[in-house]
PDB file of N, CA and C in Angstrom:
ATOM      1  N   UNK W   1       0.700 -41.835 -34.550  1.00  0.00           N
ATOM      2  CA  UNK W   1      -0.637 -41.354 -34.250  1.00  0.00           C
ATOM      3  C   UNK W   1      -0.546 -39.878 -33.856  1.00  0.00           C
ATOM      4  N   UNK W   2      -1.166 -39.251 -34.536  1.00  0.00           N
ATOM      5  CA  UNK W   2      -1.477 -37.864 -34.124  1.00  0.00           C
ATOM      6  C   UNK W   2      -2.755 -37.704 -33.705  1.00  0.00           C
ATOM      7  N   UNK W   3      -3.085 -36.297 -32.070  1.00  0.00           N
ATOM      8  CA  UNK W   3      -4.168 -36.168 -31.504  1.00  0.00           C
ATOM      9  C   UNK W   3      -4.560 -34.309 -31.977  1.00  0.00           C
ATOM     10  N   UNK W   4      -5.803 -34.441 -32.223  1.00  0.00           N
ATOM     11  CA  UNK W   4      -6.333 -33.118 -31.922  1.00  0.00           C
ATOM     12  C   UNK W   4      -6.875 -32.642 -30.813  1.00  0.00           C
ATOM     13  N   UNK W   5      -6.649 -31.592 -29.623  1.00  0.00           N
ATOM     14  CA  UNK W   5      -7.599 -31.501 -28.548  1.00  0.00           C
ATOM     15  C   UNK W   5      -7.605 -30.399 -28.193  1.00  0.00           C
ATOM     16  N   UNK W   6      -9.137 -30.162 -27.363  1.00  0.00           N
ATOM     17  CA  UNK W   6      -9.332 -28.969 -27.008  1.00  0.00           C
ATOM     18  C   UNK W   6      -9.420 -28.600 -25.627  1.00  0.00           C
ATOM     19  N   UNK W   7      -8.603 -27.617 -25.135  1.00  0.00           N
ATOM     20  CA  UNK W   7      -8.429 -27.335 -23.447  1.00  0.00           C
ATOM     21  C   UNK W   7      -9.251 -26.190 -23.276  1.00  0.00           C
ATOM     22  N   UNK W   8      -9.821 -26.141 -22.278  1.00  0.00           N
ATOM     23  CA  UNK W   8     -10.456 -25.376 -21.745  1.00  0.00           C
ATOM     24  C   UNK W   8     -10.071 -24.343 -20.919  1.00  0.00           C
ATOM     25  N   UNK W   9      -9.888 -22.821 -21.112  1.00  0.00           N
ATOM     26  CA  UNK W   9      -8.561 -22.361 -20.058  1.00  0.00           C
ATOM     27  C   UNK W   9     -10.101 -21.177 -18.742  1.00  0.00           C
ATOM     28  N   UNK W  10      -8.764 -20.679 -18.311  1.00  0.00           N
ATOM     29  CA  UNK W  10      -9.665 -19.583 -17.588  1.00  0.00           C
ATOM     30  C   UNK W  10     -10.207 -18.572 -18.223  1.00  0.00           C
ATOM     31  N   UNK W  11     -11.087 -17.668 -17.775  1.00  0.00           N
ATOM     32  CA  UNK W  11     -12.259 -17.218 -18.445  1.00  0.00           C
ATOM     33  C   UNK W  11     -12.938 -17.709 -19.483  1.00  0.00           C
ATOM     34  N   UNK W  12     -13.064 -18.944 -19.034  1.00  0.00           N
ATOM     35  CA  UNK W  12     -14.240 -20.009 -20.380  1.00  0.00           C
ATOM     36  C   UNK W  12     -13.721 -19.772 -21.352  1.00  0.00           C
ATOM     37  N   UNK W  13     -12.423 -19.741 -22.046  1.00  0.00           N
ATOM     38  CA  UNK W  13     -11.599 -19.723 -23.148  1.00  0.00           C
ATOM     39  C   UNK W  13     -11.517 -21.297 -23.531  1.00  0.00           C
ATOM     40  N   UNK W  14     -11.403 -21.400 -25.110  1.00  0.00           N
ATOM     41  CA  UNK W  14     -11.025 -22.389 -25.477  1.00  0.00           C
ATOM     42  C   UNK W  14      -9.724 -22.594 -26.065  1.00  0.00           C
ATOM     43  N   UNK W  15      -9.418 -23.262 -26.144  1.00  0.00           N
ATOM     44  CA  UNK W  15      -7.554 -23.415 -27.253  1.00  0.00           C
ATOM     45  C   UNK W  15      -7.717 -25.027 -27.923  1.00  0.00           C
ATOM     46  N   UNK W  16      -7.398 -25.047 -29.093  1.00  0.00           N
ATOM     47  CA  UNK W  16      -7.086 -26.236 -29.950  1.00  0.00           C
ATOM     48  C   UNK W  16      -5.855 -26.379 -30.149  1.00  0.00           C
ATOM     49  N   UNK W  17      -5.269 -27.787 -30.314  1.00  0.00           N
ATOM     50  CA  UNK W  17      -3.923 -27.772 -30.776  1.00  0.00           C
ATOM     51  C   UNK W  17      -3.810 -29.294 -31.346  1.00  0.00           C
ATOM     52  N   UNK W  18      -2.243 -29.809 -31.711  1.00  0.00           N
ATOM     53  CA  UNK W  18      -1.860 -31.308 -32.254  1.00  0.00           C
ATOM     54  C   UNK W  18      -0.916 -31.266 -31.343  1.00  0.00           C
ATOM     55  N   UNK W  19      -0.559 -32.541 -31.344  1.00  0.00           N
ATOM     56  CA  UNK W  19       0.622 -33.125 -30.255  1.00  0.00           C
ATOM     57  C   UNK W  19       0.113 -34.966 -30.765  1.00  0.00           C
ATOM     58  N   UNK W  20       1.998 -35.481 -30.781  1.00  0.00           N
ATOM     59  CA  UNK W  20       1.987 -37.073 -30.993  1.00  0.00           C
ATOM     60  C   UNK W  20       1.731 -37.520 -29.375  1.00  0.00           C
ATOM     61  N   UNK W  21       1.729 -36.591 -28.515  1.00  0.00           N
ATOM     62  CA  UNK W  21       2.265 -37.200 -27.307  1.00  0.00           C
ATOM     63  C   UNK W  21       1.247 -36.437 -26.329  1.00  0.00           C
ATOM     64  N   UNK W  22       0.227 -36.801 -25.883  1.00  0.00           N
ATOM     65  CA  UNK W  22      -1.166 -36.073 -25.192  1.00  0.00           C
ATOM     66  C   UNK W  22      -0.055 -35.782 -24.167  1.00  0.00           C
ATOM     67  N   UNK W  23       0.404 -36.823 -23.057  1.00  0.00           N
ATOM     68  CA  UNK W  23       0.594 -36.701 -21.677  1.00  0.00           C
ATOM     69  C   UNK W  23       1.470 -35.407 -21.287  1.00  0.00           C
ATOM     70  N   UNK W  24       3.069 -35.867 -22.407  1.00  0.00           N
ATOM     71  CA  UNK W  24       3.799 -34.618 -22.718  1.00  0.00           C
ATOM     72  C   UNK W  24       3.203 -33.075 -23.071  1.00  0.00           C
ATOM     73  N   UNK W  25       2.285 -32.643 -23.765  1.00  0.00           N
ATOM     74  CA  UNK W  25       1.348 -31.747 -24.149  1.00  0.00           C
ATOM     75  C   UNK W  25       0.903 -31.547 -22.877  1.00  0.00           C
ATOM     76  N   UNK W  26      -0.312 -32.233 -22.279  1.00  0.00           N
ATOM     77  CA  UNK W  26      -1.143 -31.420 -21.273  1.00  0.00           C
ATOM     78  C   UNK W  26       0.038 -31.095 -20.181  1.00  0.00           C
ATOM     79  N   UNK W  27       0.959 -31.587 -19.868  1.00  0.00           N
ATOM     80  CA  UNK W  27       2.423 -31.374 -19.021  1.00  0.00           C
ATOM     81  C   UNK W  27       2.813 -29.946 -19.198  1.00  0.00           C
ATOM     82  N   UNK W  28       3.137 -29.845 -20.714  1.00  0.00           N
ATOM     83  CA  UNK W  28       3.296 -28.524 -20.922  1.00  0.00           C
ATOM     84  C   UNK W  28       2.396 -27.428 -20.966  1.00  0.00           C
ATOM     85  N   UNK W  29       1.250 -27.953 -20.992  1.00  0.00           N
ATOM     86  CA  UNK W  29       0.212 -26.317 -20.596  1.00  0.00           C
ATOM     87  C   UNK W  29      -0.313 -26.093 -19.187  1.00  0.00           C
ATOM     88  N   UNK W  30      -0.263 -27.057 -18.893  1.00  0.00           N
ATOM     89  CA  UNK W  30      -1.083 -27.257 -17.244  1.00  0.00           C
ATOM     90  C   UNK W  30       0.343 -26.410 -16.785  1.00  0.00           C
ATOM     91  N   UNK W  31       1.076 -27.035 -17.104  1.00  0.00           N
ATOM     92  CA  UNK W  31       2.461 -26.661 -16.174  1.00  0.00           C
ATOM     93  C   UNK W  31       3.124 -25.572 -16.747  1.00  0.00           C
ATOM     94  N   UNK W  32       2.453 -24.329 -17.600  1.00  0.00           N
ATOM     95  CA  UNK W  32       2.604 -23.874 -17.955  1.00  0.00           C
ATOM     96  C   UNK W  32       4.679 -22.824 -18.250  1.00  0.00           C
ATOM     97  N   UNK W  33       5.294 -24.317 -18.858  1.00  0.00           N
ATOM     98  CA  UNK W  33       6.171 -24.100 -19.486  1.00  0.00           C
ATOM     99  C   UNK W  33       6.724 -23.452 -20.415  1.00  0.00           C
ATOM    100  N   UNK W  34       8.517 -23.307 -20.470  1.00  0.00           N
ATOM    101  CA  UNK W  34       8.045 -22.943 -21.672  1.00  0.00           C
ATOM    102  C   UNK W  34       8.234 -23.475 -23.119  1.00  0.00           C
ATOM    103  N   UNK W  35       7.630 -24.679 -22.764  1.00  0.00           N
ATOM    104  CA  UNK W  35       7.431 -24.969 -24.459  1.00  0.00           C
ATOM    105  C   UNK W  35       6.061 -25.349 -24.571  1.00  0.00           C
ATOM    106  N   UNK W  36       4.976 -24.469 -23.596  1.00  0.00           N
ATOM    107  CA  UNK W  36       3.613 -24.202 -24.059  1.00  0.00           C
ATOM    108  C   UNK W  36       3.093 -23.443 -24.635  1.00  0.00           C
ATOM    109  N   UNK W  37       2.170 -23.367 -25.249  1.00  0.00           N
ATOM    110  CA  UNK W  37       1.538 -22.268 -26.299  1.00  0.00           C
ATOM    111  C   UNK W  37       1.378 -20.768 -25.655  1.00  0.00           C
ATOM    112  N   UNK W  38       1.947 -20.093 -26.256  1.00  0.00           N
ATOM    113  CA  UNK W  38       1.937 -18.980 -25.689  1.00  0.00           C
ATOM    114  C   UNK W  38       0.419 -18.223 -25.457  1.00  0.00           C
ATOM    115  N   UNK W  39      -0.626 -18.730 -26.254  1.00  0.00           N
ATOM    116  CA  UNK W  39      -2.300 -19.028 -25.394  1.00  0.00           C
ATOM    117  C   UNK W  39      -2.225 -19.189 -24.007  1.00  0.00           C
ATOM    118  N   UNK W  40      -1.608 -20.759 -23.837  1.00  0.00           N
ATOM    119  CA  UNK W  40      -1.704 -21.100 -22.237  1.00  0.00           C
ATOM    120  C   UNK W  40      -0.864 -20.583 -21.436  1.00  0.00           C
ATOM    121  N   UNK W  41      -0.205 -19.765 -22.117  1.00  0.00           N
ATOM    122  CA  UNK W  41       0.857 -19.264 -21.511  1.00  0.00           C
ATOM    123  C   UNK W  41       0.286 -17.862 -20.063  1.00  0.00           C
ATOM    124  N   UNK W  42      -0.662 -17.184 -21.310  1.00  0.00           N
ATOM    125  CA  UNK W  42      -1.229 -16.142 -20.890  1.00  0.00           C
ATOM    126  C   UNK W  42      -3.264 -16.219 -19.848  1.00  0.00           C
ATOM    127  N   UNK W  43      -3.461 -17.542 -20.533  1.00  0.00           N
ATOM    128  CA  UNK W  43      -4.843 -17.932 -20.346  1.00  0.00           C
ATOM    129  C   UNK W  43      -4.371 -19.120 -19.612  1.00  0.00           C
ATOM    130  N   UNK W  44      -4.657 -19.216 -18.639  1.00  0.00           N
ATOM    131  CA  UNK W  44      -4.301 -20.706 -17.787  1.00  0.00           C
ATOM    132  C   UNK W  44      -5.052 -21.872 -18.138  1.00  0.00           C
ATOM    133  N   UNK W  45      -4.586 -22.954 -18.551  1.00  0.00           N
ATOM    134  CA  UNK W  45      -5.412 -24.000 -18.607  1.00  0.00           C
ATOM    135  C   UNK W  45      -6.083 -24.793 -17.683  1.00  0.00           C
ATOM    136  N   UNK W  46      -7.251 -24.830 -18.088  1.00  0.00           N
ATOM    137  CA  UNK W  46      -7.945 -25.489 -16.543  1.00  0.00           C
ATOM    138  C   UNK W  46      -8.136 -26.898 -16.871  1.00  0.00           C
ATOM    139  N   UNK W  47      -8.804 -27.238 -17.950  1.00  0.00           N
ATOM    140  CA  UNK W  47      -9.631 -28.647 -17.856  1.00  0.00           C
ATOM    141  C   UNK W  47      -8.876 -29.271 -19.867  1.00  0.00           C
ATOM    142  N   UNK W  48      -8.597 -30.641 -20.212  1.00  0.00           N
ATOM    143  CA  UNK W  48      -8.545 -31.309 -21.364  1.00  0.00           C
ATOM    144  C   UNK W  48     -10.343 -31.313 -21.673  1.00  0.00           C
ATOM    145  N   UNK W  49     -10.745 -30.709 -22.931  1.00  0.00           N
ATOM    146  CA  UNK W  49     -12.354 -30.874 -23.127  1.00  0.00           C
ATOM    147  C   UNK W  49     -12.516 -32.113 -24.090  1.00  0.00           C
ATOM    148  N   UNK W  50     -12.053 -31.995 -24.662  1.00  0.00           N
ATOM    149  CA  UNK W  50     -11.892 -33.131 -25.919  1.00  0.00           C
ATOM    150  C   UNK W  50     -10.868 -33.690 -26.785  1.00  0.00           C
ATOM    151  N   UNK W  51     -10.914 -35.087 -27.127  1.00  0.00           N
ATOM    152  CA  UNK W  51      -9.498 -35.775 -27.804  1.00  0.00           C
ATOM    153  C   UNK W  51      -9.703 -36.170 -28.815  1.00  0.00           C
ATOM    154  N   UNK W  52      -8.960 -36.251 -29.978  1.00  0.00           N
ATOM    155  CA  UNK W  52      -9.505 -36.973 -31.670  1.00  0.00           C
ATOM    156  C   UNK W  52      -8.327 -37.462 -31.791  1.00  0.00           C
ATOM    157  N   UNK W  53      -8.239 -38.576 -32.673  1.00  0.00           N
ATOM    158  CA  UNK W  53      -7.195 -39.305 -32.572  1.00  0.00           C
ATOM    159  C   UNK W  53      -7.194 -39.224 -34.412  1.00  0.00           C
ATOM    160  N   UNK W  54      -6.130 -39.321 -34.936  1.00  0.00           N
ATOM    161  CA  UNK W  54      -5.801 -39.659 -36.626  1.00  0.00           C
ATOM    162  C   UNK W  54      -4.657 -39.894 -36.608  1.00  0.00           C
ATOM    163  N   UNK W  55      -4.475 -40.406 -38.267  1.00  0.00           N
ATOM    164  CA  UNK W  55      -3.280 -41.149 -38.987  1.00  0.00           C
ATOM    165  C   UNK W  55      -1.947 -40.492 -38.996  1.00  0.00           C
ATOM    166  N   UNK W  56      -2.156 -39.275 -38.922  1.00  0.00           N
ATOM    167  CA  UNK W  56      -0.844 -38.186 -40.071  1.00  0.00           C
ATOM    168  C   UNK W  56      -1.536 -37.507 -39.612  1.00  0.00           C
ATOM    169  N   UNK W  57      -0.154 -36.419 -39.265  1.00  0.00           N
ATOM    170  CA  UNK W  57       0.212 -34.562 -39.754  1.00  0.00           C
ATOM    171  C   UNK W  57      -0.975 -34.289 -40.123  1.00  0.00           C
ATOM    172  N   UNK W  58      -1.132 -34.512 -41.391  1.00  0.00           N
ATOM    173  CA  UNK W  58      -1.601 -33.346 -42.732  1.00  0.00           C
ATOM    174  C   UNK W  58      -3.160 -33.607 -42.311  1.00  0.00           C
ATOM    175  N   UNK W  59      -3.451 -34.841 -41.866  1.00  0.00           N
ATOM    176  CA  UNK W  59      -5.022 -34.934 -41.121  1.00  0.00           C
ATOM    177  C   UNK W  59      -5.077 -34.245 -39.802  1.00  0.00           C
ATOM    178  N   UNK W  60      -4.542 -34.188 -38.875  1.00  0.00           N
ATOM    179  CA  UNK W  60      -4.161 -33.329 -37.766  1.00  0.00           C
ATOM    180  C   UNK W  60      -4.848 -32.102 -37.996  1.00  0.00           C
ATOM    181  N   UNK W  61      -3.691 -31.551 -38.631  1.00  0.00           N
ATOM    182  CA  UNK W  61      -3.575 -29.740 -39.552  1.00  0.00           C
ATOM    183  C   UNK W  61      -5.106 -29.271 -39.833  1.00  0.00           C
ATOM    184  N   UNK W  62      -5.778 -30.476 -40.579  1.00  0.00           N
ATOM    185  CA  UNK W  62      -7.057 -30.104 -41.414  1.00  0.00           C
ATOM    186  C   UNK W  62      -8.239 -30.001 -40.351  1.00  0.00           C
ATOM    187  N   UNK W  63      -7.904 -31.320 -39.436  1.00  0.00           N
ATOM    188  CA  UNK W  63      -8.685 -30.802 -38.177  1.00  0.00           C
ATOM    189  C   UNK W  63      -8.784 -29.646 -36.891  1.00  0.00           C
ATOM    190  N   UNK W  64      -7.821 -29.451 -36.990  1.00  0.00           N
ATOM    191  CA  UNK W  64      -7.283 -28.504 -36.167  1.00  0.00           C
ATOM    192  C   UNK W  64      -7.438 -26.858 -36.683  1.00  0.00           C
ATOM    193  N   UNK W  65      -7.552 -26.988 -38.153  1.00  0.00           N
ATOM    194  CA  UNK W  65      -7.975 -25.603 -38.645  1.00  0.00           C
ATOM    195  C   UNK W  65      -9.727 -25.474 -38.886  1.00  0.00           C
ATOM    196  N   UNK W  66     -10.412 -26.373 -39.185  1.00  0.00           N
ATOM    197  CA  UNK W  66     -11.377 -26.415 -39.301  1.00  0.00           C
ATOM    198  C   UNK W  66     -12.263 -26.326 -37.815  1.00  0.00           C
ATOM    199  N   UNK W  67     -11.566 -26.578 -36.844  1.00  0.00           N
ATOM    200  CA  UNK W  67     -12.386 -26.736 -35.189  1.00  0.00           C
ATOM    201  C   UNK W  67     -12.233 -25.313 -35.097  1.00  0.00           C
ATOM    202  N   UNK W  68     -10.824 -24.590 -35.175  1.00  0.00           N
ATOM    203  CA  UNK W  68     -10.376 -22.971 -35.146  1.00  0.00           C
ATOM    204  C   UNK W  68     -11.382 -22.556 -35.797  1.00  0.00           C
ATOM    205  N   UNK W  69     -12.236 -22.680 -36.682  1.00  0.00           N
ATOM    206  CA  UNK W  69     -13.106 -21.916 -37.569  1.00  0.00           C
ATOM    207  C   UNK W  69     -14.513 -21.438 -37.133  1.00  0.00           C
ATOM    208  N   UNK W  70     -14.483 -23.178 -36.199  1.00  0.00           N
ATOM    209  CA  UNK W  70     -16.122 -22.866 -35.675  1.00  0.00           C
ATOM    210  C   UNK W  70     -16.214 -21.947 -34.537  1.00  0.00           C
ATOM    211  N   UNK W  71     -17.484 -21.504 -34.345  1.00  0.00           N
ATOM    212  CA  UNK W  71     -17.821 -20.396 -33.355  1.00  0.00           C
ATOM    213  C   UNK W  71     -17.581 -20.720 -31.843  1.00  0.00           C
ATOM    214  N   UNK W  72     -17.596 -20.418 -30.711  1.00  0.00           N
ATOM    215  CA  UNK W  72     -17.469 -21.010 -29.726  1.00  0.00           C
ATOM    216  C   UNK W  72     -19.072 -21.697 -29.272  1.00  0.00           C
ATOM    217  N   UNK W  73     -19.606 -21.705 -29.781  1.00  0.00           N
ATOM    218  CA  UNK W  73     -21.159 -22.109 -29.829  1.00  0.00           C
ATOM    219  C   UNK W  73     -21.218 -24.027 -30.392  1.00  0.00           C
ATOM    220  N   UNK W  74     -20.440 -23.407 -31.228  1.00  0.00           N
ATOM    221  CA  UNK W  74     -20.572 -24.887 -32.341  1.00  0.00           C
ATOM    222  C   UNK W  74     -19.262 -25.807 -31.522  1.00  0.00           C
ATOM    223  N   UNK W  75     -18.282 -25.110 -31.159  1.00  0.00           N
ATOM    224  CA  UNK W  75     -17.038 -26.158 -30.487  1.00  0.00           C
ATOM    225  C   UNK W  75     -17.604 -26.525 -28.669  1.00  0.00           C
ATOM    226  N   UNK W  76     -18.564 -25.627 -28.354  1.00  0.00           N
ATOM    227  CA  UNK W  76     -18.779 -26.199 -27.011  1.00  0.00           C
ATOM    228  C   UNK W  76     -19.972 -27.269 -27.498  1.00  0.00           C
ATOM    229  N   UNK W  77     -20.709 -27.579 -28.516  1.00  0.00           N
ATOM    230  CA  UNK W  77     -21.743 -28.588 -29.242  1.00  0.00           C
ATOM    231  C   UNK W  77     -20.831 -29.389 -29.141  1.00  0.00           C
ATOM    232  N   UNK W  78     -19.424 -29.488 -30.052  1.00  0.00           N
ATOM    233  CA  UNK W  78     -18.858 -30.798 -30.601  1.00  0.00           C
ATOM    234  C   UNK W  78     -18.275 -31.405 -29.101  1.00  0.00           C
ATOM    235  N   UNK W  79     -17.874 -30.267 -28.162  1.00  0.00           N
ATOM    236  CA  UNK W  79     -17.469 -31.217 -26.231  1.00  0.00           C
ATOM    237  C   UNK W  79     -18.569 -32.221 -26.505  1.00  0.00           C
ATOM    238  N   UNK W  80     -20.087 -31.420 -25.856  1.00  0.00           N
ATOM    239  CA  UNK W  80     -20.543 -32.029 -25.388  1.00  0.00           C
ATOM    240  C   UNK W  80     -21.241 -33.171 -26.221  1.00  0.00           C
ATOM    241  N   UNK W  81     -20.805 -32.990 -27.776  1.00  0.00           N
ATOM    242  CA  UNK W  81     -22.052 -34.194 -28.229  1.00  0.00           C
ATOM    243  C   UNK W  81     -21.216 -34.503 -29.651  1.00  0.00           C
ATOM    244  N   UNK W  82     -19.997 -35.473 -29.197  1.00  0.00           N
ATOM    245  CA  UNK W  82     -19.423 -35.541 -31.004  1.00  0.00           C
ATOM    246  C   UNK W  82     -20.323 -36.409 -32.124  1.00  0.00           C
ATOM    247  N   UNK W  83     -21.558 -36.378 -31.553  1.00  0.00           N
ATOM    248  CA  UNK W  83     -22.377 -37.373 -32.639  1.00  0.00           C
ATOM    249  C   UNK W  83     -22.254 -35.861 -33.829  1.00  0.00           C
ATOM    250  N   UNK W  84     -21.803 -34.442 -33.578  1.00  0.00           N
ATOM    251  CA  UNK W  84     -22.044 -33.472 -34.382  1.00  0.00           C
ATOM    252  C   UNK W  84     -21.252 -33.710 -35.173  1.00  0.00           C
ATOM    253  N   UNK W  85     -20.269 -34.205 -35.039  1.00  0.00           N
ATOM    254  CA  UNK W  85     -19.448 -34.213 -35.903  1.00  0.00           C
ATOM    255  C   UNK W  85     -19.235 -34.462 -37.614  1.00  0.00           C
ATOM    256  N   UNK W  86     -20.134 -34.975 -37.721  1.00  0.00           N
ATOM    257  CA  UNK W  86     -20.441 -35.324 -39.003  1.00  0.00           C
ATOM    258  C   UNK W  86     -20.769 -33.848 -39.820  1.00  0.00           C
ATOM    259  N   UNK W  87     -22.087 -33.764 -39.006  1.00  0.00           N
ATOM    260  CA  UNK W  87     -22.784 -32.290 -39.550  1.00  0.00           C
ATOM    261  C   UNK W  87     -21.838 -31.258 -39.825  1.00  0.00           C
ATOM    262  N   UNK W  88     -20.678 -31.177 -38.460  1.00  0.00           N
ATOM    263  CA  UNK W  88     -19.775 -30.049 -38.782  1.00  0.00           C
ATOM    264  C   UNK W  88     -19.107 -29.749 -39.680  1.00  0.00           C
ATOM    265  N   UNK W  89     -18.434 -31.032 -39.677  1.00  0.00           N
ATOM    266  CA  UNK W  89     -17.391 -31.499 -41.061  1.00  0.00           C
ATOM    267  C   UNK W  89     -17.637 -31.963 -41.767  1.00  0.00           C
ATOM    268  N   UNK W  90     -18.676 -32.794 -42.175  1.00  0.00           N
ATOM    269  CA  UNK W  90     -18.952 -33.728 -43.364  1.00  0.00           C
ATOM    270  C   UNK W  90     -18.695 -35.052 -42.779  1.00  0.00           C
ATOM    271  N   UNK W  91     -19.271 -36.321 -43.185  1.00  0.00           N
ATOM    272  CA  UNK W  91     -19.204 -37.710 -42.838  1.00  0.00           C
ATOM    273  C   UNK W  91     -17.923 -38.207 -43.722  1.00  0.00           C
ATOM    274  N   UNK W  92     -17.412 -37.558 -45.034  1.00  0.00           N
ATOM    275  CA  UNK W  92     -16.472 -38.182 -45.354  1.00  0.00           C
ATOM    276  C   UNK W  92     -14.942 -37.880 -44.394  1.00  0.00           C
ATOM    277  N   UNK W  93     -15.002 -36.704 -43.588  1.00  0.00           N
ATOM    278  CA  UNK W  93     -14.199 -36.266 -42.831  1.00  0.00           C
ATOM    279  C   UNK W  93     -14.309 -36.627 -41.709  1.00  0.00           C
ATOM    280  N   UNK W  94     -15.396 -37.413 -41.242  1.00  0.00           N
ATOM    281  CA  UNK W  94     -15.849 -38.010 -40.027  1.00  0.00           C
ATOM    282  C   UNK W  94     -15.066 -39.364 -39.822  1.00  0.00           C
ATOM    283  N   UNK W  95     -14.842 -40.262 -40.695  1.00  0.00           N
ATOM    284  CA  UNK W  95     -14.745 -41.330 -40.562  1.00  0.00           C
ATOM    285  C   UNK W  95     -13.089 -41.375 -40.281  1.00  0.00           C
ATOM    286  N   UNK W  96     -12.275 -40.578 -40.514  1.00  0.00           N
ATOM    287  CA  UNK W  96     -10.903 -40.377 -40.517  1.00  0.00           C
ATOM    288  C   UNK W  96     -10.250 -40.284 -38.959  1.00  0.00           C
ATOM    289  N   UNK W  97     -11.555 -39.609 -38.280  1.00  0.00           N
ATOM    290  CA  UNK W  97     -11.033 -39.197 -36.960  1.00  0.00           C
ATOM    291  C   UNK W  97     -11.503 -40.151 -36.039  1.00  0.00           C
ATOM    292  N   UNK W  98     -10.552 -40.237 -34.580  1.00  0.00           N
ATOM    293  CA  UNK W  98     -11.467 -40.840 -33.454  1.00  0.00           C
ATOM    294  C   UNK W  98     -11.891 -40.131 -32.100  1.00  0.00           C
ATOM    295  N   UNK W  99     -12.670 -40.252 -31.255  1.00  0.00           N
ATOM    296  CA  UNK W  99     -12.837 -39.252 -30.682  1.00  0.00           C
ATOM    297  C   UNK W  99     -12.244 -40.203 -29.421  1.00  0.00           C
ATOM    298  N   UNK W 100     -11.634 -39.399 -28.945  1.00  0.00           N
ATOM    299  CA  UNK W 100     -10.656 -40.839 -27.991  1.00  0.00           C
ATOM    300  C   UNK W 100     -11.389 -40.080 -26.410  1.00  0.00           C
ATOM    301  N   UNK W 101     -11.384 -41.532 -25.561  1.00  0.00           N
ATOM    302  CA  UNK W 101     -12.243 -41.108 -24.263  1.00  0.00           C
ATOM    303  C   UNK W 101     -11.219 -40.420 -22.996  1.00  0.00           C
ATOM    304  N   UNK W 102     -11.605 -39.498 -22.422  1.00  0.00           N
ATOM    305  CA  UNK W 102     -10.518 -38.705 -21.306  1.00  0.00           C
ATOM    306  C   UNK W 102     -10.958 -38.841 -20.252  1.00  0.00           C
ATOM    307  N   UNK W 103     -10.278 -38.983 -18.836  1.00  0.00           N
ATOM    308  CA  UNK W 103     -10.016 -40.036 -18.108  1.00  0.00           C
ATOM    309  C   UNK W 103     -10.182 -38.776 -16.911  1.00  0.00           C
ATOM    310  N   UNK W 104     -11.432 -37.628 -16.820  1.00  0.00           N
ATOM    311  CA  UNK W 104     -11.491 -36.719 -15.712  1.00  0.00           C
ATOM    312  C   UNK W 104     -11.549 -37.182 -14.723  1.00  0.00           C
ATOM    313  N   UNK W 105     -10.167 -37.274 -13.459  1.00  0.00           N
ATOM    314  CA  UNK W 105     -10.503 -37.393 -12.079  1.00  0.00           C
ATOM    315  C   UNK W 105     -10.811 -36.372 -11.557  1.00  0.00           C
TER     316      UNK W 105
END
């Protein structure tokens, strides 16, 4: 299983990325290591905004470049309301992904 997700850093920055392994991932940016993105490296991560779950890599990749594309207008829409999702991407690209639920204490 591969995840797509989007962190939320300081100065209302966003960052997208893939990782097989969420827990390991947010470990490494929160805790800003170094085998974190050199984004979080420089932009601190504050908050996990959103999770998508798929099959494969190569679905990952496609999501993950296509979220990079949208404006920060349209990716703070898809946080708060993934019913967009369709619209953004298309429904045949919709059905591939899951939007997996995150667990803010």
């Amino acid at each position: 299983m591969y995840y797509i997700y989007i962190i939320k850093c300081e100065g209302d920055l966003l960052y997208t990325g893939i990782t097989t392994d969420v827990e390991r991932r947010m470990s490494e940016h929160f805790g800003r290591t170094e085998k974190c993105a050199k984004y979080t490296r420089s932009h601190k991560a504050v908050s996990l905004e959103a999770l998508w779950s798929c099959e494969n890599r190569s679905l990952a990749s496609k999501l993950e470049y296509r979220i990079k594309q949208l404006s920060k207008a349209q990716k703070l829409k898809l946080i708060a309301d993934n019913s967009c999702f369709g619209e953004l991407f298309g429904t045949e690209l919709s059905e591939k992904y899951t939007r997996e639920t995150i667990d803010k204490e």
